[in-house]
Tab-separated table of C-alpha atoms in Angstrom:
chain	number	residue	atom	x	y	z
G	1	UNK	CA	60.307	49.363	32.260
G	2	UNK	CA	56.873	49.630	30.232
G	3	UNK	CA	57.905	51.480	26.929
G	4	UNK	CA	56.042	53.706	25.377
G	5	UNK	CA	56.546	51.968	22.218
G	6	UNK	CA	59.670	49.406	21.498
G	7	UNK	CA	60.607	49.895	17.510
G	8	UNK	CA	63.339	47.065	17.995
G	9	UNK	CA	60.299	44.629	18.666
G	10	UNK	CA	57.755	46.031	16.184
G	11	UNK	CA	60.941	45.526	13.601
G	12	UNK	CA	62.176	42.281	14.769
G	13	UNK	CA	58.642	40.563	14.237
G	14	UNK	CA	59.218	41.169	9.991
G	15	UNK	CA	63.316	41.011	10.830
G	16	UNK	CA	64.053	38.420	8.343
G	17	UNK	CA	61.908	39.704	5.159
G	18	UNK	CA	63.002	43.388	5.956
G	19	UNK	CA	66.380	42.304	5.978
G	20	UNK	CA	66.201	40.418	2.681
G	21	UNK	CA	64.538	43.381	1.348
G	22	UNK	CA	67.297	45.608	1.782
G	23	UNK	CA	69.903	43.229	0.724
G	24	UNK	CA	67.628	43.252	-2.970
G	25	UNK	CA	68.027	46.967	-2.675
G	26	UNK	CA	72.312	46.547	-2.331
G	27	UNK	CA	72.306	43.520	-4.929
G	28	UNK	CA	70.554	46.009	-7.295
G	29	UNK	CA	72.826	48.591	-7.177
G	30	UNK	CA	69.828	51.132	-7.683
G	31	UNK	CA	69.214	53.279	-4.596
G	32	UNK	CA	66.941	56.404	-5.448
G	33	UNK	CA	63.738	56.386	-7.508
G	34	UNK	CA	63.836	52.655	-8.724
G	35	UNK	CA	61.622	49.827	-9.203
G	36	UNK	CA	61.291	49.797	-4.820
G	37	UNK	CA	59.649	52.786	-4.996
G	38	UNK	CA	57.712	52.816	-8.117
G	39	UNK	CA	56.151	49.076	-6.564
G	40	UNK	CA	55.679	50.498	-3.386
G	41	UNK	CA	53.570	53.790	-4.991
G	42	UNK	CA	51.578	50.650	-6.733
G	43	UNK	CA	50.927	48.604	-3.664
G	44	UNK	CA	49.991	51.903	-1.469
G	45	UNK	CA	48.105	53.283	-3.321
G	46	UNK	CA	45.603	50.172	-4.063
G	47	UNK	CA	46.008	49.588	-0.207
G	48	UNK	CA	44.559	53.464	0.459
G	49	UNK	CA	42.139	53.304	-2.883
G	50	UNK	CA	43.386	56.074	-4.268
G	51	UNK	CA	44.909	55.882	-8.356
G	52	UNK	CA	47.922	57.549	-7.630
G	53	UNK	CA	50.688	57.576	-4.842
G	54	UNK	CA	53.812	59.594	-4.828
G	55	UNK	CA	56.697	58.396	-2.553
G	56	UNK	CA	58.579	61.295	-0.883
G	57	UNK	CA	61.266	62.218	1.915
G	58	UNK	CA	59.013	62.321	4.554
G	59	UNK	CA	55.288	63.281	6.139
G	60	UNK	CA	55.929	67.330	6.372
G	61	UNK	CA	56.937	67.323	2.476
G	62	UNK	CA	53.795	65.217	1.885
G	63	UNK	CA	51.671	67.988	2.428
G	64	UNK	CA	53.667	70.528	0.911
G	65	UNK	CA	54.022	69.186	-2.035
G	66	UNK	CA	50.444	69.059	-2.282
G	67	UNK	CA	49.874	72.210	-1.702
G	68	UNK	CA	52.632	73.310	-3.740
G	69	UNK	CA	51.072	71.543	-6.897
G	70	UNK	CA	47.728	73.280	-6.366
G	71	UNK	CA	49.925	76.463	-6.686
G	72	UNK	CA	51.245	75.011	-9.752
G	73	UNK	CA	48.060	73.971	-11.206
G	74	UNK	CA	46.727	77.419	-10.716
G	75	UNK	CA	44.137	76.644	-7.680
G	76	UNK	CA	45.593	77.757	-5.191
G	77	UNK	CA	47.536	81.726	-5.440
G	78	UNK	CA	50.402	83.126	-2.203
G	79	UNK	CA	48.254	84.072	0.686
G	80	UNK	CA	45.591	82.097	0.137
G	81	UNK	CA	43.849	80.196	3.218
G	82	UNK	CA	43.939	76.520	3.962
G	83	UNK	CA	41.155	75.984	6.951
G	84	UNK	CA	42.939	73.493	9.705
G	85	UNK	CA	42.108	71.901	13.334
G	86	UNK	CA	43.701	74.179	16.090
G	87	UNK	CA	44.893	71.317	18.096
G	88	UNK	CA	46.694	69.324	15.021
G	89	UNK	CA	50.455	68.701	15.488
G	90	UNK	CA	52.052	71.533	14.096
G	91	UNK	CA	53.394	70.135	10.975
G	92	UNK	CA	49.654	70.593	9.372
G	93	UNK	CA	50.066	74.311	9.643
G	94	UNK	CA	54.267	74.089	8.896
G	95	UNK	CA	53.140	72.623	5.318
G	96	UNK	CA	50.438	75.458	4.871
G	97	UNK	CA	52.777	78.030	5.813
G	98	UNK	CA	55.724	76.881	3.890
G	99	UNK	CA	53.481	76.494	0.694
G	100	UNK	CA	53.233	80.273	0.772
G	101	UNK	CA	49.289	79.927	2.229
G	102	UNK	CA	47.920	81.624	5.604
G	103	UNK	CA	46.907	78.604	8.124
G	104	UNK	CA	43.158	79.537	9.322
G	105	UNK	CA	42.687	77.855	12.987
G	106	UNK	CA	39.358	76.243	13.796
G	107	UNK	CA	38.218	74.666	16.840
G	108	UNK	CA	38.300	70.783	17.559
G	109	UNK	CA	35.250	68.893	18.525
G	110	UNK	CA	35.889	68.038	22.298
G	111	UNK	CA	35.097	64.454	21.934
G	112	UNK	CA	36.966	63.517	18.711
G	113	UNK	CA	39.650	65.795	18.677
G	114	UNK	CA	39.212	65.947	15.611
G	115	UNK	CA	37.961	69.455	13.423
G	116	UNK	CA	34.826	70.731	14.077
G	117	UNK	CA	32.496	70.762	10.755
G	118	UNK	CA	30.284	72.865	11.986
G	119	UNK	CA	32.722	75.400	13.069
G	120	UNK	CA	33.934	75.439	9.415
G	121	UNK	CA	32.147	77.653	7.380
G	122	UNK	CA	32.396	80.910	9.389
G	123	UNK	CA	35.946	80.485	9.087
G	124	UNK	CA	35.696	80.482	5.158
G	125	UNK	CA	36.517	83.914	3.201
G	126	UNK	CA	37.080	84.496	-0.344
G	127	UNK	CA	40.731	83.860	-0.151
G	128	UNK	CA	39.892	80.043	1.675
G	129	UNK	CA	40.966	77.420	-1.060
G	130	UNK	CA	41.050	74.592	1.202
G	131	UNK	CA	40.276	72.659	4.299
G	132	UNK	CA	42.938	70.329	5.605
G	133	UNK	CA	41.224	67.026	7.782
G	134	UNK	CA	43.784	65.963	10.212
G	135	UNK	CA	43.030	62.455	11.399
G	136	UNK	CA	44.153	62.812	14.486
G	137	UNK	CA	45.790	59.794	16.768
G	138	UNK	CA	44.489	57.930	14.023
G	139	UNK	CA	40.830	58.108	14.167
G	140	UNK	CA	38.851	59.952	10.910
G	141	UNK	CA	38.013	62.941	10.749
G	142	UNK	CA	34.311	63.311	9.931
G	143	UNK	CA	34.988	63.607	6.204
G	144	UNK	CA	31.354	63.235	4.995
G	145	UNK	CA	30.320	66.440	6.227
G	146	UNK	CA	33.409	68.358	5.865
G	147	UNK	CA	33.471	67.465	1.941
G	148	UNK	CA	30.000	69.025	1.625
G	149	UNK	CA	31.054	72.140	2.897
G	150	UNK	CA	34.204	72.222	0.409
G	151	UNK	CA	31.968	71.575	-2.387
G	152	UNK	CA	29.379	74.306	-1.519
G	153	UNK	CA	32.456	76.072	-1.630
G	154	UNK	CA	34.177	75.313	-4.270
G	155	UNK	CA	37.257	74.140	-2.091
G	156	UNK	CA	39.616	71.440	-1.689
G	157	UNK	CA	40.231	68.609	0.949
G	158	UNK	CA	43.515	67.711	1.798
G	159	UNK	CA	43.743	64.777	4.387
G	160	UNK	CA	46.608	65.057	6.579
G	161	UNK	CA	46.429	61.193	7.602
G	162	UNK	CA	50.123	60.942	8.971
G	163	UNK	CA	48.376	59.163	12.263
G	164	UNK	CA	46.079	57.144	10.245
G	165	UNK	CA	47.372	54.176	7.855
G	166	UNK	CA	44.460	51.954	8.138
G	167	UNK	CA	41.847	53.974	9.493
G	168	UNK	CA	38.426	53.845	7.977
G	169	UNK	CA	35.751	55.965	7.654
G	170	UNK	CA	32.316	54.154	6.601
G	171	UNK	CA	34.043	51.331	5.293
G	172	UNK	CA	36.472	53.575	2.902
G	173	UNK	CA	40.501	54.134	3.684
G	174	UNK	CA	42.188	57.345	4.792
G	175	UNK	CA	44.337	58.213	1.561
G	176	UNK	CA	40.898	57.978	-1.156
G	177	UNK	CA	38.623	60.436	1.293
G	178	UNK	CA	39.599	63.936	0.031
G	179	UNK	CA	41.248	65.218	-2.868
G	180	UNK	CA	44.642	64.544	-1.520
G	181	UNK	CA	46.763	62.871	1.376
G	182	UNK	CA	49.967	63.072	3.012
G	183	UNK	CA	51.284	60.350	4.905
G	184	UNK	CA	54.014	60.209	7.398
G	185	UNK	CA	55.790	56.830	7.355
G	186	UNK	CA	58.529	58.299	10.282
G	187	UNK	CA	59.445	54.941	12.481
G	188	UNK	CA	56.782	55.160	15.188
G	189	UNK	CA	54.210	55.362	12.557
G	190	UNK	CA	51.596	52.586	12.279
G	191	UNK	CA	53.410	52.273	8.879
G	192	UNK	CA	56.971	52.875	10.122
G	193	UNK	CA	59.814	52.858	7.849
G	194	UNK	CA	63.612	52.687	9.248
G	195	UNK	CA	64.000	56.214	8.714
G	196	UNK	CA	62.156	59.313	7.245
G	197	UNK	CA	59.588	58.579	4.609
G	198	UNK	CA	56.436	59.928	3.488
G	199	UNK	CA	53.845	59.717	0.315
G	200	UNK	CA	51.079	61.914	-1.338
G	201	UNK	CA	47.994	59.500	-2.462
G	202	UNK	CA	45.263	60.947	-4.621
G	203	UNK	CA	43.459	60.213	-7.980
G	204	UNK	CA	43.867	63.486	-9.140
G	205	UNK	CA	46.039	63.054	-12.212
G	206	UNK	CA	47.449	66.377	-12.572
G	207	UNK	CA	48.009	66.749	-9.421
G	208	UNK	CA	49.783	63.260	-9.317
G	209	UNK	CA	52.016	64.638	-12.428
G	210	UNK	CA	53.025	67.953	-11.156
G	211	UNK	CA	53.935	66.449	-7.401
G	212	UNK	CA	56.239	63.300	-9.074
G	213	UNK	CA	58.272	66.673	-10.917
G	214	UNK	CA	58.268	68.841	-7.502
G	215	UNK	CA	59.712	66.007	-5.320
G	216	UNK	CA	62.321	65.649	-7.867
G	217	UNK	CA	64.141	69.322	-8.615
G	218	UNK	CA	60.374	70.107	-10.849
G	219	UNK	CA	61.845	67.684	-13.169
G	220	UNK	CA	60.005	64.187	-15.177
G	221	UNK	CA	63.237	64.443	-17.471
G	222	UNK	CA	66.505	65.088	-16.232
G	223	UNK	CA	68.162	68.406	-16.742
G	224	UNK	CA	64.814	69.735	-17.408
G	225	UNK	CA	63.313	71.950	-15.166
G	226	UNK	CA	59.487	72.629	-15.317
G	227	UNK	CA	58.932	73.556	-11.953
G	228	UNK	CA	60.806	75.439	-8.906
G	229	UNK	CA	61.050	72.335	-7.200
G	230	UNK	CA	62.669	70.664	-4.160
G	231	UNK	CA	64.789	67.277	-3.437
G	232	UNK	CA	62.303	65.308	-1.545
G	233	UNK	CA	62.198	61.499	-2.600
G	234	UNK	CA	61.731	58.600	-0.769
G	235	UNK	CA	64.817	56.212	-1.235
G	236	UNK	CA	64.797	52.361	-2.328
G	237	UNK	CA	66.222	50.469	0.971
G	238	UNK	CA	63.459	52.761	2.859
G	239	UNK	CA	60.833	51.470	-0.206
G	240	UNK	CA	61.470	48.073	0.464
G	241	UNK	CA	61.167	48.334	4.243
G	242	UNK	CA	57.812	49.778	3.758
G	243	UNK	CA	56.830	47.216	0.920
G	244	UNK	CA	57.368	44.626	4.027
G	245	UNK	CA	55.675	45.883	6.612
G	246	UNK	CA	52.081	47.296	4.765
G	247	UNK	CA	51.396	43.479	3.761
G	248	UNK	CA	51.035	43.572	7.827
G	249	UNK	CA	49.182	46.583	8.454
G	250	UNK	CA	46.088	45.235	8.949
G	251	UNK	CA	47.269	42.244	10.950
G	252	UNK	CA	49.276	45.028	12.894
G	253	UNK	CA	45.972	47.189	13.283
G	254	UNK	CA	43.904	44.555	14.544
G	255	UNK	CA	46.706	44.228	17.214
G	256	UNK	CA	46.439	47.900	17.990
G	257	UNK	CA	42.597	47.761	18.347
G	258	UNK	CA	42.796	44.818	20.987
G	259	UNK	CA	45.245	46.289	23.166
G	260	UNK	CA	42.767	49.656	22.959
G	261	UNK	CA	39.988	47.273	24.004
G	262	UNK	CA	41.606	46.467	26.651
G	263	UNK	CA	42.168	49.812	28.010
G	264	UNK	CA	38.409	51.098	27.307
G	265	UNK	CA	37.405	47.510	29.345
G	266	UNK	CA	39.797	47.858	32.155
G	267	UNK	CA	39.407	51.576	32.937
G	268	UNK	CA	35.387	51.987	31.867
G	269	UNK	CA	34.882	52.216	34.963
G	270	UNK	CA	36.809	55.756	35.974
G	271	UNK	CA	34.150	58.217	36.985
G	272	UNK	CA	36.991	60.991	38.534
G	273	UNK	CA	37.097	63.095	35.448
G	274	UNK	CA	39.650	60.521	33.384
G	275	UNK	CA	38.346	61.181	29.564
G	276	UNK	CA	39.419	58.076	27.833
G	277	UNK	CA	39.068	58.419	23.562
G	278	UNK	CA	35.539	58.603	22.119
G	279	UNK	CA	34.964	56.181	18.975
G	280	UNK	CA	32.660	57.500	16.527
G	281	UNK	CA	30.367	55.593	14.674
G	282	UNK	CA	31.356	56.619	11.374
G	283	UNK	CA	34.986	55.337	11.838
G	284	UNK	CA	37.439	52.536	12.634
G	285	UNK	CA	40.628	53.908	14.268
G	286	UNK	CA	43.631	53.083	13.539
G	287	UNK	CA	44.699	53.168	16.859
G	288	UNK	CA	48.383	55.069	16.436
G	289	UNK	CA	47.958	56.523	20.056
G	290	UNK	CA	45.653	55.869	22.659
G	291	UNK	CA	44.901	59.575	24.628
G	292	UNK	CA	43.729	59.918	28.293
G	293	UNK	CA	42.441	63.022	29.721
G	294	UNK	CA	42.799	64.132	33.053
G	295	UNK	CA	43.247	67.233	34.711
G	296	UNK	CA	45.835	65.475	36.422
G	297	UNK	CA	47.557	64.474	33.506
G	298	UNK	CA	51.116	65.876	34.690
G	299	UNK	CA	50.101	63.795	38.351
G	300	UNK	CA	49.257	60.760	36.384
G	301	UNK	CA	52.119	60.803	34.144
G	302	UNK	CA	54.975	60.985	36.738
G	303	UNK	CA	52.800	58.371	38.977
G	304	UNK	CA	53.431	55.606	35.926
G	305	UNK	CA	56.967	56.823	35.717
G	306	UNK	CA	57.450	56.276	39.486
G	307	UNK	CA	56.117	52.658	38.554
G	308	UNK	CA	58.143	52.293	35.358
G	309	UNK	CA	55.759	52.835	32.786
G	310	UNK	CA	56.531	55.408	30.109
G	311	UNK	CA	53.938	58.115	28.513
G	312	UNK	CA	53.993	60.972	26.243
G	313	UNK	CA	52.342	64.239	26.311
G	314	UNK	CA	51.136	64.383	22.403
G	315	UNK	CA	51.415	67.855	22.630
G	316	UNK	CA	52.546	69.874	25.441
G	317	UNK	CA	51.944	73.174	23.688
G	318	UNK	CA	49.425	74.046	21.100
G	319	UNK	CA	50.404	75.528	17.532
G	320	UNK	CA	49.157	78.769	18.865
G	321	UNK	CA	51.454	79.556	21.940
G	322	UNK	CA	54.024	78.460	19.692
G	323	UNK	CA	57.044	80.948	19.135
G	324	UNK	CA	57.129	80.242	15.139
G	325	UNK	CA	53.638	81.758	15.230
G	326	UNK	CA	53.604	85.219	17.203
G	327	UNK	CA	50.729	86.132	14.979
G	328	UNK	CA	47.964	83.397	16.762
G	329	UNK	CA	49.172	84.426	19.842
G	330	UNK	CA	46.109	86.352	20.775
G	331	UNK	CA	43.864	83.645	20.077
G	332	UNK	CA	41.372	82.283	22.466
G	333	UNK	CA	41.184	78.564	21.833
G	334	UNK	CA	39.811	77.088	24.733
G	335	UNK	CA	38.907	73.468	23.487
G	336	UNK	CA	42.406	73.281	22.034
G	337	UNK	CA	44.474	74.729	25.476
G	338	UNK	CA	41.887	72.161	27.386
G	339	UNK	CA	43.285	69.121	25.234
G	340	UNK	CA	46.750	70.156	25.075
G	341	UNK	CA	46.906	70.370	28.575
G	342	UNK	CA	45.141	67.486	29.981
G	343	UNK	CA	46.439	65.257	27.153
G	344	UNK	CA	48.629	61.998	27.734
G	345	UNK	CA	49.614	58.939	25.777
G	346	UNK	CA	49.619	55.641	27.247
G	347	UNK	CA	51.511	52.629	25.341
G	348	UNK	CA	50.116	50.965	22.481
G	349	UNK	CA	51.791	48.927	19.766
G	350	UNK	CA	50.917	45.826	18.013
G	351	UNK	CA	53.697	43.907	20.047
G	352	UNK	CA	52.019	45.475	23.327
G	353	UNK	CA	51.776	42.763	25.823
G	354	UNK	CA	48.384	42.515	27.352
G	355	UNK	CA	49.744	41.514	30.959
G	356	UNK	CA	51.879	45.187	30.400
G	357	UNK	CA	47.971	46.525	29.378
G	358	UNK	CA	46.812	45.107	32.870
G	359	UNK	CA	49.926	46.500	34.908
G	360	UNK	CA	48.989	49.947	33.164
G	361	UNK	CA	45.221	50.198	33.551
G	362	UNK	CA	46.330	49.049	37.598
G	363	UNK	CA	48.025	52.184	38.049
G	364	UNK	CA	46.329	54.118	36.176
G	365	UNK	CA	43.129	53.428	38.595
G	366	UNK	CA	45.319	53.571	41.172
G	367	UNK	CA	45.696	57.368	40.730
G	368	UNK	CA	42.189	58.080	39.407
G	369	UNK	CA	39.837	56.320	40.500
């Protein structure tokens, strides 16, 4: 069996430092908000280019909290409207909602996936306060543009880049591109910790101050309370693990981006409606999934099953047919339903084997072409 993606192997090629990195987490006898964590912030945050980086519990919280602190900070007021990608997973619009904020839905571009800037300002109103860019699968959103708009605008930019540690737009990092990031650093991540884990990187410094108190009860002191806040921390052994692995990232990127090669090489080729991902100029991909289109895609998934190769549908159902949302579900989304149902994941990992790579593309011609 082809896996979709084998964490024991990803793990096992740092096994040695990660587990001497968690014993100096038991030896210290420190487990919550320690030196770990306050490195790790350090490291991560030079890594993305941003000044600040905020360790917490996990990718969803990320983006709460940053929306939270706007709320705090008096830029952001209950029912105001964050602008965000229709086809986004749909923790983007969980953190929007949950922040007390009304999720507006715009329209992907087809070949990117990722939001549309020029679909963006008719959906801004005088209650829009921000846009969230959703790097999606790991490639940029087209920032450039998109930050224009929020200036004309007066609004923010929040990147949800839980797909994208290491992607690049125009030579800069995901993390230093808007006002504000959340990062996911859940196992399969490109940046996978043992466990939940997430961070909010910005160079905002109030923003940076208010999110360190809201992760932590809305308290810098103990016992004192400035904020409604919430338990959301990211914890030392998980810190550690994390320290390990981003001295690799890069090494583990480049990995990614030859094994995507490899897949845009062997099936270039496909002219029977296979829609393999579009790399924009303005961007380096990280690479965190690598998404086929077909309108066979349910056909071409069980076919690779059949031949022991496992996919994932990344996602079966968009955030407006959800049941959580019964207000979006008269929405006509068409780009969105098209990518959500034609959608599918083939392996990719920087331990992918390339004669697995050349078993997959096989099959996957085998049914397409």
């Amino acid at each position: 069996m082809i896996k979709f993606l084998d964490l024991k192997k990803v793990n096992d090629a740092h096994g040695a430092e990660i587990s001497a990195a968690i014993q100096r987490v038991l030896d210290s006898g420190w487990y919550l908000l320690g030196e770990e964590v306050s490195s790790f912030e350090r490291e991560f945050a030079d890594y993305c280019g941003s000044q600040h980086s905020i360790g917490v519990a996990n990718g969803l919280d990320a983006l709460i909290l940053i929306l939270m602190g706007y709320r705090e900070l008096g830029v952001m007021a209950e029912g105001d409207e964050v602008i965000v990608p229709a086809n986004t997973y749909i923790a983007s619009i969980l953190a929007i909602s949950r922040a007390g904020l009304k999720p507006v839905l715009v329209e992907p571009d087809e070949r990117t996936y990722n939001i549309d800037p020029n679909l963006i300002e008719a959906a801004i109103t005088e209650k829009t306060k921000a846009i969230m860019a959703v790097h999606l699968y790991g490639q940029c959103a087209d920032i450039d543009p998109i930050c224009a708009i929020a200036k004309k605008h007066g609004l923010k930019v929040v990147e949800d880049a839980a797909q994208a540690h290491a992607a690049t737009y125009r030579g800069r990092k995901t993390g230093s591109l808007g006002d504000a990031a959340g990062f996911s650093f859940y196992p399969g991540k490109n940046l996978g910790a043992l466990g939940d884990g997430g961070a909010v990187t910005t160079s905002d410094d109030q923003l940076a101050e208010v999110i360190s108190a809201l992760r932590n009860y809305g308290s810098h002191e103990k016992y004192h309370n400035k904020y409604k806040g919430m338990n959301s921390r990211l914890d030392e052994i998980q810190a550690a693990v994390l320290r390990v692995k981003l001295k690799y990232l890069d090494e583990d990127t480049e990995e990614r981006r030859k094994v995507a090669e490899a897949y845009l090489s062997g099936l270039s080729s496909q002219s029977s409606g296979l829609i393999l991902p579009y790399v924009a100029d303005y961007g380096t991909p990280a690479w965190h999934l690598f998404v086929v289109r077909t309108p066979q895609r349910d056909q071409l998934a069980e076919h690779l099953k059949q031949n022991e190769i496992q996919t994932v549908i990344h996602y079966p159902i968009p955030p407006h047919h959800q049941a959580a949302y019964p207000e979006f579900s008269g929405y006509s989304l068409p780009i969105t339903e098209a990518i959500h149902r034609e959608a599918l994941s083939l392996p990719i990992s920087p331990v992918q084997d390339l004669i697995e790579i050349k078993q997959i593309v096989t099959q996957v011609r085998a049914l397409c072409e």
